[in-house]
Amino acid sequence: MATHKKIDFSTTPFGLGIRGLCPHCRQGKIFAGYLALAKNCSHCGLDLSFADPADGPAFFTMSIVSFPLTGFAVWQELAFQAPYWVHLFTTLPVSMLSVMALLRPLKGWLVCAQYMNKAEQGRLDDDGDGQG
């Protein structure tokens, strides 16, 4: 009979990132503000200058939020034929709150994934031998 190994998601890049914990010591904080990364881990001193999530968190957030939100706006229009001001006071706050709720956890996840997977800037092979 095969035994199943239980996966501890609290130590994965996703589990650490959504809680804003250091990928090295798993205790210190990686954020100095809401979205601003700290220069160093508050517990172990890990230099976080390697972290460059760029537009990744914004892209994932927009992708995750836009489809359900568009569906909600279309449903609202077809079901109630709501005027524009109703859309403004329902759809806009839902979009803002959804985006703000997802940006920080996704940024933390990408930073932790960069560290744990040893992600680096791509480089070209200077040997000239054509081997990759």
PDB file of C-alpha atoms in Angstrom:
ATOM      1  CA  MET A   1       0.000   0.000   0.000  1.00  0.00           C
ATOM      2  CA  ALA A   2       1.408   3.385  -1.017  1.00  0.00           C
ATOM      3  CA  THR A   3       1.747   6.051   1.626  1.00  0.00           C
ATOM      4  CA  HIS A   4       1.023   9.622   0.689  1.00  0.00           C
ATOM      5  CA  LYS A   5       3.449  12.261   1.843  1.00  0.00           C
ATOM      6  CA  LYS A   6       1.669  15.319   3.174  1.00  0.00           C
ATOM      7  CA  ILE A   7       2.909  18.541   1.594  1.00  0.00           C
ATOM      8  CA  ASP A   8       3.524  21.421   3.979  1.00  0.00           C
ATOM      9  CA  PHE A   9       2.472  24.461   1.937  1.00  0.00           C
ATOM     10  CA  SER A  10       3.654  26.833   4.666  1.00  0.00           C
ATOM     11  CA  THR A  11       7.259  26.259   3.536  1.00  0.00           C
ATOM     12  CA  THR A  12       6.644  26.608  -0.207  1.00  0.00           C
ATOM     13  CA  PRO A  13       7.305  29.890  -2.046  1.00  0.00           C
ATOM     14  CA  PHE A  14       3.538  30.409  -2.255  1.00  0.00           C
ATOM     15  CA  GLY A  15       2.927  29.736   1.437  1.00  0.00           C
ATOM     16  CA  LEU A  16       5.766  32.007   2.555  1.00  0.00           C
ATOM     17  CA  GLY A  17       5.062  34.710  -0.008  1.00  0.00           C
ATOM     18  CA  ILE A  18       1.395  35.209   0.753  1.00  0.00           C
ATOM     19  CA  ARG A  19       2.299  35.707   4.411  1.00  0.00           C
ATOM     20  CA  GLY A  20       5.204  38.047   3.554  1.00  0.00           C
ATOM     21  CA  LEU A  21       7.834  35.869   5.256  1.00  0.00           C
ATOM     22  CA  CYS A  22      11.516  35.608   4.395  1.00  0.00           C
ATOM     23  CA  PRO A  23      12.293  32.671   2.076  1.00  0.00           C
ATOM     24  CA  HIS A  24      15.582  32.006   3.908  1.00  0.00           C
ATOM     25  CA  CYS A  25      14.721  31.973   7.624  1.00  0.00           C
ATOM     26  CA  ARG A  26      10.921  31.732   7.212  1.00  0.00           C
ATOM     27  CA  GLN A  27      10.388  34.132  10.111  1.00  0.00           C
ATOM     28  CA  GLY A  28      11.356  37.681   9.147  1.00  0.00           C
ATOM     29  CA  LYS A  29       9.275  40.066   7.089  1.00  0.00           C
ATOM     30  CA  ILE A  30      10.130  40.940   3.482  1.00  0.00           C
ATOM     31  CA  PHE A  31       7.894  44.011   3.229  1.00  0.00           C
ATOM     32  CA  ALA A  32       8.725  47.437   4.646  1.00  0.00           C
ATOM     33  CA  GLY A  33       5.329  48.853   3.688  1.00  0.00           C
ATOM     34  CA  TYR A  34       2.233  47.658   1.883  1.00  0.00           C
ATOM     35  CA  LEU A  35       4.062  46.915  -1.378  1.00  0.00           C
ATOM     36  CA  ALA A  36       7.581  48.225  -0.704  1.00  0.00           C
ATOM     37  CA  LEU A  37      10.151  45.485  -0.206  1.00  0.00           C
ATOM     38  CA  ALA A  38      12.501  45.773   2.735  1.00  0.00           C
ATOM     39  CA  LYS A  39      16.224  46.084   2.022  1.00  0.00           C
ATOM     40  CA  ASN A  40      16.975  43.185   4.380  1.00  0.00           C
ATOM     41  CA  CYS A  41      15.041  40.509   6.241  1.00  0.00           C
ATOM     42  CA  SER A  42      14.083  41.746   9.688  1.00  0.00           C
ATOM     43  CA  HIS A  43      15.181  38.453  11.286  1.00  0.00           C
ATOM     44  CA  CYS A  44      18.154  36.930   9.433  1.00  0.00           C
ATOM     45  CA  GLY A  45      19.358  39.962   7.472  1.00  0.00           C
ATOM     46  CA  LEU A  46      18.982  38.362   4.011  1.00  0.00           C
ATOM     47  CA  ASP A  47      19.766  40.984   1.385  1.00  0.00           C
ATOM     48  CA  LEU A  48      16.590  41.318  -0.670  1.00  0.00           C
ATOM     49  CA  SER A  49      18.213  43.330  -3.459  1.00  0.00           C
ATOM     50  CA  PHE A  50      17.991  40.236  -5.688  1.00  0.00           C
ATOM     51  CA  ALA A  51      14.205  40.541  -5.718  1.00  0.00           C
ATOM     52  CA  ASP A  52      12.766  42.017  -8.874  1.00  0.00           C
ATOM     53  CA  PRO A  53       9.201  40.826  -9.460  1.00  0.00           C
ATOM     54  CA  ALA A  54       8.777  43.633 -12.057  1.00  0.00           C
ATOM     55  CA  ASP A  55       5.246  43.626 -13.514  1.00  0.00           C
ATOM     56  CA  GLY A  56       4.498  40.025 -12.546  1.00  0.00           C
ATOM     57  CA  PRO A  57       2.193  40.772  -9.591  1.00  0.00           C
ATOM     58  CA  ALA A  58       0.246  43.382 -11.569  1.00  0.00           C
ATOM     59  CA  PHE A  59      -0.158  41.047 -14.551  1.00  0.00           C
ATOM     60  CA  PHE A  60      -1.383  38.130 -12.450  1.00  0.00           C
ATOM     61  CA  THR A  61      -3.690  40.378 -10.441  1.00  0.00           C
ATOM     62  CA  MET A  62      -5.254  41.924 -13.538  1.00  0.00           C
ATOM     63  CA  SER A  63      -5.668  38.481 -15.102  1.00  0.00           C
ATOM     64  CA  ILE A  64      -7.294  37.011 -12.006  1.00  0.00           C
ATOM     65  CA  VAL A  65      -9.593  39.968 -11.274  1.00  0.00           C
ATOM     66  CA  SER A  66     -10.637  41.068 -14.765  1.00  0.00           C
ATOM     67  CA  PHE A  67     -12.556  37.989 -15.919  1.00  0.00           C
ATOM     68  CA  PRO A  68     -14.906  37.586 -12.928  1.00  0.00           C
ATOM     69  CA  LEU A  69     -15.324  41.354 -12.674  1.00  0.00           C
ATOM     70  CA  THR A  70     -16.261  41.636 -16.343  1.00  0.00           C
ATOM     71  CA  GLY A  71     -18.738  38.810 -15.862  1.00  0.00           C
ATOM     72  CA  PHE A  72     -20.232  40.614 -12.865  1.00  0.00           C
ATOM     73  CA  ALA A  73     -20.583  43.873 -14.807  1.00  0.00           C
ATOM     74  CA  VAL A  74     -22.192  42.125 -17.787  1.00  0.00           C
ATOM     75  CA  TRP A  75     -24.578  40.199 -15.509  1.00  0.00           C
ATOM     76  CA  GLN A  76     -25.498  43.410 -13.715  1.00  0.00           C
ATOM     77  CA  GLU A  77     -26.207  45.148 -17.002  1.00  0.00           C
ATOM     78  CA  LEU A  78     -28.260  42.304 -18.492  1.00  0.00           C
ATOM     79  CA  ALA A  79     -30.216  41.495 -15.332  1.00  0.00           C
ATOM     80  CA  PHE A  80     -30.984  45.017 -14.126  1.00  0.00           C
ATOM     81  CA  GLN A  81     -30.150  47.324 -17.045  1.00  0.00           C
ATOM     82  CA  ALA A  82     -28.345  49.402 -14.472  1.00  0.00           C
ATOM     83  CA  PRO A  83     -27.403  53.004 -15.206  1.00  0.00           C
ATOM     84  CA  TYR A  84     -23.748  53.965 -15.400  1.00  0.00           C
ATOM     85  CA  TRP A  85     -23.639  55.381 -11.884  1.00  0.00           C
ATOM     86  CA  VAL A  86     -24.652  51.992 -10.450  1.00  0.00           C
ATOM     87  CA  HIS A  87     -21.767  50.360 -12.309  1.00  0.00           C
ATOM     88  CA  LEU A  88     -19.478  53.091 -11.001  1.00  0.00           C
ATOM     89  CA  PHE A  89     -20.486  52.500  -7.374  1.00  0.00           C
ATOM     90  CA  THR A  90     -20.476  48.687  -7.554  1.00  0.00           C
ATOM     91  CA  THR A  91     -17.929  47.505 -10.093  1.00  0.00           C
ATOM     92  CA  LEU A  92     -15.221  50.094  -9.379  1.00  0.00           C
ATOM     93  CA  PRO A  93     -14.958  49.443  -5.604  1.00  0.00           C
ATOM     94  CA  VAL A  94     -15.035  45.677  -6.140  1.00  0.00           C
ATOM     95  CA  SER A  95     -12.202  45.967  -8.664  1.00  0.00           C
ATOM     96  CA  MET A  96     -10.104  48.225  -6.422  1.00  0.00           C
ATOM     97  CA  LEU A  97     -10.553  46.032  -3.341  1.00  0.00           C
ATOM     98  CA  SER A  98      -9.837  42.852  -5.300  1.00  0.00           C
ATOM     99  CA  VAL A  99      -6.653  44.253  -6.810  1.00  0.00           C
ATOM    100  CA  MET A 100      -5.402  45.616  -3.491  1.00  0.00           C
ATOM    101  CA  ALA A 101      -6.126  42.309  -1.770  1.00  0.00           C
ATOM    102  CA  LEU A 102      -4.097  40.303  -4.308  1.00  0.00           C
ATOM    103  CA  LEU A 103      -1.093  42.525  -5.098  1.00  0.00           C
ATOM    104  CA  ARG A 104       0.887  42.030  -1.884  1.00  0.00           C
ATOM    105  CA  PRO A 105       0.497  38.226  -1.609  1.00  0.00           C
ATOM    106  CA  LEU A 106       1.374  37.753  -5.279  1.00  0.00           C
ATOM    107  CA  LYS A 107       4.422  40.014  -4.984  1.00  0.00           C
ATOM    108  CA  GLY A 108       5.592  38.085  -1.920  1.00  0.00           C
ATOM    109  CA  TRP A 109       5.076  34.789  -3.761  1.00  0.00           C
ATOM    110  CA  LEU A 110       7.169  35.915  -6.740  1.00  0.00           C
ATOM    111  CA  VAL A 111       9.983  37.209  -4.502  1.00  0.00           C
ATOM    112  CA  CYS A 112      10.101  33.940  -2.542  1.00  0.00           C
ATOM    113  CA  ALA A 113       9.965  31.908  -5.759  1.00  0.00           C
ATOM    114  CA  GLN A 114      12.911  33.899  -7.166  1.00  0.00           C
ATOM    115  CA  TYR A 115      15.005  33.122  -4.090  1.00  0.00           C
ATOM    116  CA  MET A 116      14.046  29.469  -3.682  1.00  0.00           C
ATOM    117  CA  ASN A 117      14.477  28.676  -7.385  1.00  0.00           C
ATOM    118  CA  LYS A 118      17.711  30.697  -7.640  1.00  0.00           C
ATOM    119  CA  ALA A 119      16.309  32.776 -10.498  1.00  0.00           C
ATOM    120  CA  GLU A 120      18.856  34.980 -12.238  1.00  0.00           C
ATOM    121  CA  GLN A 121      19.042  37.338 -15.147  1.00  0.00           C
ATOM    122  CA  GLY A 122      19.392  35.493 -18.454  1.00  0.00           C
ATOM    123  CA  ARG A 123      22.832  35.543 -20.057  1.00  0.00           C
ATOM    124  CA  LEU A 124      24.082  34.824 -23.544  1.00  0.00           C
ATOM    125  CA  ASP A 125      26.700  32.146 -24.054  1.00  0.00           C
ATOM    126  CA  ASP A 126      29.975  33.913 -24.911  1.00  0.00           C
ATOM    127  CA  ASP A 127      31.847  30.748 -25.930  1.00  0.00           C
ATOM    128  CA  GLY A 128      30.696  30.961 -29.521  1.00  0.00           C
ATOM    129  CA  ASP A 129      30.557  27.166 -29.824  1.00  0.00           C
ATOM    130  CA  GLY A 130      26.797  27.141 -30.378  1.00  0.00           C
ATOM    131  CA  GLN A 131      26.224  24.753 -27.480  1.00  0.00           C
ATOM    132  CA  GLY A 132      23.594  26.021 -25.218  1.00  0.00           C
TER     133      GLY A 132
END
